[in-house]
Amino acid sequence: MKGQQKIKFPHLLASKWTATHETMGWRHFQVMSREDRGNIVFARLQSVCDTGVNVWVNARNLKNRGLWQPGWTPLAQMEKLDLAVPAFSVDEPVVSN
């Protein structure tokens, strides 16, 4: 990270995000606080469905659309955009008669 400039994220607090994969069992989060450590900005995301679920992420990761979508995206829309990955998958053997 030597020589890299800090990205400021001026509108980070209270912003809303949808995880493309379940994160601690949930997808919809809101930024509750931020912490600047040198050139790195961290965001504390809290699940909107379970306020006991908090996760700290490097704010740069929020720019990765493979991980996070801005706003609260409905699951049906995520599936249409092929962003949602099922929480689990079951591999069933193919049976032929």
PDB file of C-alpha atoms in Angstrom:
ATOM      1  CA  MET A   1       0.000   0.000   0.000  1.00  0.00           C
ATOM      2  CA  LYS A   2       3.060   2.233  -0.003  1.00  0.00           C
ATOM      3  CA  GLY A   3       2.473   5.375  -2.019  1.00  0.00           C
ATOM      4  CA  GLN A   4      -1.286   4.808  -2.405  1.00  0.00           C
ATOM      5  CA  GLN A   5      -3.643   7.640  -1.586  1.00  0.00           C
ATOM      6  CA  LYS A   6      -6.408   7.222   0.918  1.00  0.00           C
ATOM      7  CA  ILE A   7      -9.904   6.923  -0.566  1.00  0.00           C
ATOM      8  CA  LYS A   8     -12.093   9.217   1.530  1.00  0.00           C
ATOM      9  CA  PHE A   9     -15.599   7.662   1.297  1.00  0.00           C
ATOM     10  CA  PRO A  10     -17.451  10.877   2.282  1.00  0.00           C
ATOM     11  CA  HIS A  11     -20.953   9.320   2.239  1.00  0.00           C
ATOM     12  CA  LEU A  12     -20.100   6.032   3.931  1.00  0.00           C
ATOM     13  CA  LEU A  13     -22.016   6.455   7.206  1.00  0.00           C
ATOM     14  CA  ALA A  14     -25.635   5.260   7.059  1.00  0.00           C
ATOM     15  CA  SER A  15     -25.173   3.907   3.525  1.00  0.00           C
ATOM     16  CA  LYS A  16     -27.046   0.703   2.682  1.00  0.00           C
ATOM     17  CA  TRP A  17     -25.505  -2.400   1.086  1.00  0.00           C
ATOM     18  CA  THR A  18     -26.550  -5.826  -0.156  1.00  0.00           C
ATOM     19  CA  ALA A  19     -24.059  -8.678   0.088  1.00  0.00           C
ATOM     20  CA  THR A  20     -24.007 -10.832  -3.043  1.00  0.00           C
ATOM     21  CA  HIS A  21     -23.380 -13.852  -0.784  1.00  0.00           C
ATOM     22  CA  GLU A  22     -24.894 -14.444   2.619  1.00  0.00           C
ATOM     23  CA  THR A  23     -22.714 -12.809   5.245  1.00  0.00           C
ATOM     24  CA  MET A  24     -23.194 -14.226   8.719  1.00  0.00           C
ATOM     25  CA  GLY A  25     -26.585 -15.452   7.499  1.00  0.00           C
ATOM     26  CA  TRP A  26     -27.790 -12.108   6.104  1.00  0.00           C
ATOM     27  CA  ARG A  27     -27.568  -9.977   2.966  1.00  0.00           C
ATOM     28  CA  HIS A  28     -28.859  -6.485   3.831  1.00  0.00           C
ATOM     29  CA  PHE A  29     -26.581  -4.209   5.850  1.00  0.00           C
ATOM     30  CA  GLN A  30     -26.171  -0.581   6.838  1.00  0.00           C
ATOM     31  CA  VAL A  31     -22.921   1.208   7.717  1.00  0.00           C
ATOM     32  CA  MET A  32     -23.121   2.169  11.388  1.00  0.00           C
ATOM     33  CA  SER A  33     -19.596   3.510  11.919  1.00  0.00           C
ATOM     34  CA  ARG A  34     -16.244   3.924  10.251  1.00  0.00           C
ATOM     35  CA  GLU A  35     -12.659   3.831  11.388  1.00  0.00           C
ATOM     36  CA  ASP A  36      -9.667   5.325   9.614  1.00  0.00           C
ATOM     37  CA  ARG A  37      -6.382   3.495  10.110  1.00  0.00           C
ATOM     38  CA  GLY A  38      -3.635   5.137   8.135  1.00  0.00           C
ATOM     39  CA  ASN A  39      -4.635   4.954   4.473  1.00  0.00           C
ATOM     40  CA  ILE A  40      -7.290   2.301   5.102  1.00  0.00           C
ATOM     41  CA  VAL A  41     -10.932   3.047   5.890  1.00  0.00           C
ATOM     42  CA  PHE A  42     -12.961   0.348   7.633  1.00  0.00           C
ATOM     43  CA  ALA A  43     -16.761   0.251   7.807  1.00  0.00           C
ATOM     44  CA  ARG A  44     -18.830  -1.480  10.480  1.00  0.00           C
ATOM     45  CA  LEU A  45     -21.810  -3.011   8.726  1.00  0.00           C
ATOM     46  CA  GLN A  46     -24.823  -4.060  10.768  1.00  0.00           C
ATOM     47  CA  SER A  47     -27.488  -6.444   9.510  1.00  0.00           C
ATOM     48  CA  VAL A  48     -30.845  -4.691   9.208  1.00  0.00           C
ATOM     49  CA  CYS A  49     -32.660  -7.927  10.070  1.00  0.00           C
ATOM     50  CA  ASP A  50     -30.532  -8.833  13.105  1.00  0.00           C
ATOM     51  CA  THR A  51     -28.872  -5.867  14.807  1.00  0.00           C
ATOM     52  CA  GLY A  52     -26.672  -8.267  16.762  1.00  0.00           C
ATOM     53  CA  VAL A  53     -24.796  -9.119  13.553  1.00  0.00           C
ATOM     54  CA  ASN A  54     -21.932  -6.706  12.859  1.00  0.00           C
ATOM     55  CA  VAL A  55     -19.011  -7.114  10.496  1.00  0.00           C
ATOM     56  CA  TRP A  56     -16.016  -4.845   9.831  1.00  0.00           C
ATOM     57  CA  VAL A  57     -14.904  -4.614   6.199  1.00  0.00           C
ATOM     58  CA  ASN A  58     -12.291  -2.631   4.346  1.00  0.00           C
ATOM     59  CA  ALA A  59     -14.399   0.087   2.701  1.00  0.00           C
ATOM     60  CA  ARG A  60     -12.604  -0.563  -0.612  1.00  0.00           C
ATOM     61  CA  ASN A  61     -14.355  -3.952  -0.690  1.00  0.00           C
ATOM     62  CA  LEU A  62     -17.695  -2.129  -0.959  1.00  0.00           C
ATOM     63  CA  LYS A  63     -16.624  -1.008  -4.442  1.00  0.00           C
ATOM     64  CA  ASN A  64     -16.314  -4.655  -5.537  1.00  0.00           C
ATOM     65  CA  ARG A  65     -19.693  -5.390  -7.211  1.00  0.00           C
ATOM     66  CA  GLY A  66     -18.943  -9.103  -7.016  1.00  0.00           C
ATOM     67  CA  LEU A  67     -19.180  -8.782  -3.220  1.00  0.00           C
ATOM     68  CA  TRP A  68     -21.473  -5.835  -2.495  1.00  0.00           C
ATOM     69  CA  GLN A  69     -24.285  -3.977  -4.278  1.00  0.00           C
ATOM     70  CA  PRO A  70     -25.204  -0.432  -3.195  1.00  0.00           C
ATOM     71  CA  GLY A  71     -28.644  -0.116  -1.619  1.00  0.00           C
ATOM     72  CA  TRP A  72     -30.902  -2.958  -0.587  1.00  0.00           C
ATOM     73  CA  THR A  73     -31.395  -5.193  -3.610  1.00  0.00           C
ATOM     74  CA  PRO A  74     -34.314  -7.677  -3.413  1.00  0.00           C
ATOM     75  CA  LEU A  75     -33.258 -11.322  -3.722  1.00  0.00           C
ATOM     76  CA  ALA A  76     -35.463 -11.812  -6.816  1.00  0.00           C
ATOM     77  CA  GLN A  77     -33.653  -8.968  -8.581  1.00  0.00           C
ATOM     78  CA  MET A  78     -30.262 -10.385  -7.570  1.00  0.00           C
ATOM     79  CA  GLU A  79     -31.213 -13.726  -9.095  1.00  0.00           C
ATOM     80  CA  LYS A  80     -32.195 -11.988 -12.359  1.00  0.00           C
ATOM     81  CA  LEU A  81     -28.819 -10.249 -12.413  1.00  0.00           C
ATOM     82  CA  ASP A  82     -27.143 -13.579 -11.584  1.00  0.00           C
ATOM     83  CA  LEU A  83     -25.627 -12.049  -8.433  1.00  0.00           C
ATOM     84  CA  ALA A  84     -27.189 -14.311  -5.859  1.00  0.00           C
ATOM     85  CA  VAL A  85     -25.473 -17.534  -4.995  1.00  0.00           C
ATOM     86  CA  PRO A  86     -27.627 -20.043  -3.127  1.00  0.00           C
ATOM     87  CA  ALA A  87     -26.870 -20.344   0.566  1.00  0.00           C
ATOM     88  CA  PHE A  88     -26.288 -24.053  -0.016  1.00  0.00           C
ATOM     89  CA  SER A  89     -26.294 -26.451  -2.894  1.00  0.00           C
ATOM     90  CA  VAL A  90     -27.005 -30.135  -2.956  1.00  0.00           C
ATOM     91  CA  ASP A  91     -25.345 -32.355  -5.517  1.00  0.00           C
ATOM     92  CA  GLU A  92     -27.723 -35.162  -6.319  1.00  0.00           C
ATOM     93  CA  PRO A  93     -26.653 -38.148  -8.342  1.00  0.00           C
ATOM     94  CA  VAL A  94     -28.222 -38.525 -11.757  1.00  0.00           C
ATOM     95  CA  VAL A  95     -30.463 -41.575 -11.845  1.00  0.00           C
ATOM     96  CA  SER A  96     -31.477 -43.059 -15.169  1.00  0.00           C
ATOM     97  CA  ASN A  97     -34.109 -45.755 -15.640  1.00  0.00           C
TER      98      ASN A  97
END
